[in-house]
């Protein structure tokens, strides 16, 4: 197999106050890439009265009754993020609740993809001044197109967007990512069928990496989901030369599953940063990938 093992410590588990020295430490310990998780939270949602078109803007975290200016209609609404329930089903529940009442849900002004908030282009730009390392950026946002320009300018190396939010514009995204000199990748959440990324790999202007999420995106330190390995196996069989990255819950106890399935880019946050000897974990991850490749 021609694909090289790449070990990418996830900086989400690093000490953000010392990002530059954390980056240097990881490179010295043998990291090939530095994985940078970029996520945003929603700001507010918009709701309109069916009767008089009065507009409400709900800040996230808001819960309560709505009484509109025509005073005839009211309903109960809540902003799911503030309740700590942030998955799609709750968002739908919010929508249903509003629909049942007389208000029209006009859409979120800024929609969340994951319930967390991390770093953005300014941090990438600052870090770039301290390191030449490959910055493997994983965009957990609903509007990746908006980040291509700023991240390109900031010095990102890889730009991986989620297929779930890019069905309409992935061609434009890939083209713009490449034009900014970055390597385009596409990520899939655990519940998304792998077939959804085929058109992006088979395209004339293809993505150059597929990131298979092995936990629900959002947080470090979650439990690896072994059932996501079928996707890695399927991809490796179909695309022997493709960079296949796995992200979430990877460490000494789970690497064999991912490596034997065919993953070659390994993101590892808590298992590396939480180790007494991070260099040993990085080298163990690399050895597992290389050994699995020799045995395949
Ligand atoms: C989760 C992020 C991961 C995370 C992995 O949404 O995409 O990159 O940092 O952390 P661990 O390795 O701790 O699961
Ligand atoms: Zn990630």
PDB file of N, CA and C in Angstrom, residues 43-45 47 56-67 75-85 90 94 97-98:
ATOM      1  N   UNK A  43     -25.657  31.513  17.298  1.00  0.00           N
ATOM      2  CA  UNK A  43     -25.826  32.789  17.979  1.00  0.00           C
ATOM      3  C   UNK A  43     -27.279  33.027  18.333  1.00  0.00           C
ATOM      4  N   UNK A  44     -28.151  32.789  17.372  1.00  0.00           N
ATOM      5  CA  UNK A  44     -29.561  33.062  17.622  1.00  0.00           C
ATOM      6  C   UNK A  44     -30.409  32.398  16.549  1.00  0.00           C
ATOM      7  N   UNK A  45     -31.707  32.308  16.790  1.00  0.00           N
ATOM      8  CA  UNK A  45     -32.613  31.774  15.772  1.00  0.00           C
ATOM      9  C   UNK A  45     -33.748  32.776  15.547  1.00  0.00           C
ATOM     10  N   UNK A  47     -37.800  33.593  14.503  1.00  0.00           N
ATOM     11  CA  UNK A  47     -39.157  33.052  14.457  1.00  0.00           C
ATOM     12  C   UNK A  47     -40.108  34.186  14.085  1.00  0.00           C
ATOM     13  N   UNK A  56     -39.314  37.527  15.852  1.00  0.00           N
ATOM     14  CA  UNK A  56     -38.624  37.303  17.124  1.00  0.00           C
ATOM     15  C   UNK A  56     -37.207  36.832  16.820  1.00  0.00           C
ATOM     16  N   UNK A  57     -36.285  37.294  17.567  1.00  0.00           N
ATOM     17  CA  UNK A  57     -34.935  36.730  17.477  1.00  0.00           C
ATOM     18  C   UNK A  57     -34.612  36.118  18.832  1.00  0.00           C
ATOM     19  N   UNK A  58     -34.367  34.837  18.814  1.00  0.00           N
ATOM     20  CA  UNK A  58     -34.100  34.140  20.078  1.00  0.00           C
ATOM     21  C   UNK A  58     -32.605  33.933  20.247  1.00  0.00           C
ATOM     22  N   UNK A  59     -32.075  34.409  21.322  1.00  0.00           N
ATOM     23  CA  UNK A  59     -30.664  34.143  21.612  1.00  0.00           C
ATOM     24  C   UNK A  59     -30.549  32.714  22.106  1.00  0.00           C
ATOM     25  N   UNK A  60     -29.422  32.091  21.879  1.00  0.00           N
ATOM     26  CA  UNK A  60     -29.336  30.722  22.351  1.00  0.00           C
ATOM     27  C   UNK A  60     -29.382  30.703  23.875  1.00  0.00           C
ATOM     28  N   UNK A  61     -29.998  29.689  24.385  1.00  0.00           N
ATOM     29  CA  UNK A  61     -30.166  29.619  25.826  1.00  0.00           C
ATOM     30  C   UNK A  61     -31.519  30.160  26.258  1.00  0.00           C
ATOM     31  N   UNK A  62     -32.293  30.695  25.298  1.00  0.00           N
ATOM     32  CA  UNK A  62     -33.574  31.309  25.621  1.00  0.00           C
ATOM     33  C   UNK A  62     -34.667  30.265  25.783  1.00  0.00           C
ATOM     34  N   UNK A  63     -35.506  30.402  26.815  1.00  0.00           N
ATOM     35  CA  UNK A  63     -36.653  29.515  27.014  1.00  0.00           C
ATOM     36  C   UNK A  63     -37.820  30.388  27.458  1.00  0.00           C
ATOM     37  N   UNK A  64     -39.000  30.216  26.885  1.00  0.00           N
ATOM     38  CA  UNK A  64     -40.126  30.988  27.400  1.00  0.00           C
ATOM     39  C   UNK A  64     -41.287  31.098  26.435  1.00  0.00           C
ATOM     40  N   UNK A  65     -42.261  31.937  26.795  1.00  0.00           N
ATOM     41  CA  UNK A  65     -43.416  32.156  25.940  1.00  0.00           C
ATOM     42  C   UNK A  65     -43.167  33.290  24.976  1.00  0.00           C
ATOM     43  N   UNK A  66     -43.754  33.172  23.803  1.00  0.00           N
ATOM     44  CA  UNK A  66     -43.685  34.263  22.845  1.00  0.00           C
ATOM     45  C   UNK A  66     -45.083  34.878  22.782  1.00  0.00           C
ATOM     46  N   UNK A  67     -45.168  36.166  22.843  1.00  0.00           N
ATOM     47  CA  UNK A  67     -46.446  36.838  22.621  1.00  0.00           C
ATOM     48  C   UNK A  67     -46.163  37.887  21.570  1.00  0.00           C
ATOM     49  N   UNK A  75     -46.971  31.306  21.740  1.00  0.00           N
ATOM     50  CA  UNK A  75     -46.483  29.931  21.721  1.00  0.00           C
ATOM     51  C   UNK A  75     -45.309  29.794  22.668  1.00  0.00           C
ATOM     52  N   UNK A  76     -44.915  28.599  22.837  1.00  0.00           N
ATOM     53  CA  UNK A  76     -43.793  28.321  23.716  1.00  0.00           C
ATOM     54  C   UNK A  76     -42.599  27.923  22.858  1.00  0.00           C
ATOM     55  N   UNK A  77     -41.487  28.485  23.107  1.00  0.00           N
ATOM     56  CA  UNK A  77     -40.318  28.133  22.302  1.00  0.00           C
ATOM     57  C   UNK A  77     -39.094  28.046  23.191  1.00  0.00           C
ATOM     58  N   UNK A  78     -38.145  27.355  22.728  1.00  0.00           N
ATOM     59  CA  UNK A  78     -36.880  27.319  23.448  1.00  0.00           C
ATOM     60  C   UNK A  78     -35.756  27.172  22.454  1.00  0.00           C
ATOM     61  N   UNK A  79     -34.610  27.598  22.863  1.00  0.00           N
ATOM     62  CA  UNK A  79     -33.431  27.443  22.012  1.00  0.00           C
ATOM     63  C   UNK A  79     -32.636  26.282  22.574  1.00  0.00           C
ATOM     64  N   UNK A  80     -32.536  25.236  21.764  1.00  0.00           N
ATOM     65  CA  UNK A  80     -32.033  23.960  22.269  1.00  0.00           C
ATOM     66  C   UNK A  80     -30.609  24.027  22.810  1.00  0.00           C
ATOM     67  N   UNK A  81     -29.831  24.904  22.274  1.00  0.00           N
ATOM     68  CA  UNK A  81     -28.421  24.891  22.665  1.00  0.00           C
ATOM     69  C   UNK A  81     -28.253  25.216  24.139  1.00  0.00           C
ATOM     70  N   UNK A  82     -28.997  26.198  24.585  1.00  0.00           N
ATOM     71  CA  UNK A  82     -28.881  26.608  25.976  1.00  0.00           C
ATOM     72  C   UNK A  82     -29.310  25.519  26.938  1.00  0.00           C
ATOM     73  N   UNK A  83     -30.148  24.608  26.454  1.00  0.00           N
ATOM     74  CA  UNK A  83     -30.592  23.523  27.317  1.00  0.00           C
ATOM     75  C   UNK A  83     -29.571  22.406  27.376  1.00  0.00           C
ATOM     76  N   UNK A  84     -28.563  22.544  26.582  1.00  0.00           N
ATOM     77  CA  UNK A  84     -27.524  21.519  26.580  1.00  0.00           C
ATOM     78  C   UNK A  84     -27.882  20.354  25.680  1.00  0.00           C
ATOM     79  N   UNK A  85     -29.044  20.396  25.067  1.00  0.00           N
ATOM     80  CA  UNK A  85     -29.419  19.325  24.142  1.00  0.00           C
ATOM     81  C   UNK A  85     -29.196  19.838  22.737  1.00  0.00           C
ATOM     82  N   UNK A  90     -33.260  17.227  18.731  1.00  0.00           N
ATOM     83  CA  UNK A  90     -33.785  18.299  19.578  1.00  0.00           C
ATOM     84  C   UNK A  90     -34.069  19.534  18.742  1.00  0.00           C
ATOM     85  N   UNK A  94     -37.642  21.298  18.442  1.00  0.00           N
ATOM     86  CA  UNK A  94     -37.858  22.733  18.576  1.00  0.00           C
ATOM     87  C   UNK A  94     -38.707  23.218  17.397  1.00  0.00           C
ATOM     88  N   UNK A  97     -42.340  22.037  17.717  1.00  0.00           N
ATOM     89  CA  UNK A  97     -43.031  22.764  18.764  1.00  0.00           C
ATOM     90  C   UNK A  97     -43.492  24.119  18.227  1.00  0.00           C
ATOM     91  N   UNK A  98     -42.621  24.758  17.504  1.00  0.00           N
ATOM     92  CA  UNK A  98     -42.939  26.074  16.976  1.00  0.00           C
ATOM     93  C   UNK A  98     -43.986  25.963  15.882  1.00  0.00           C
TER      94      UNK A  98
END
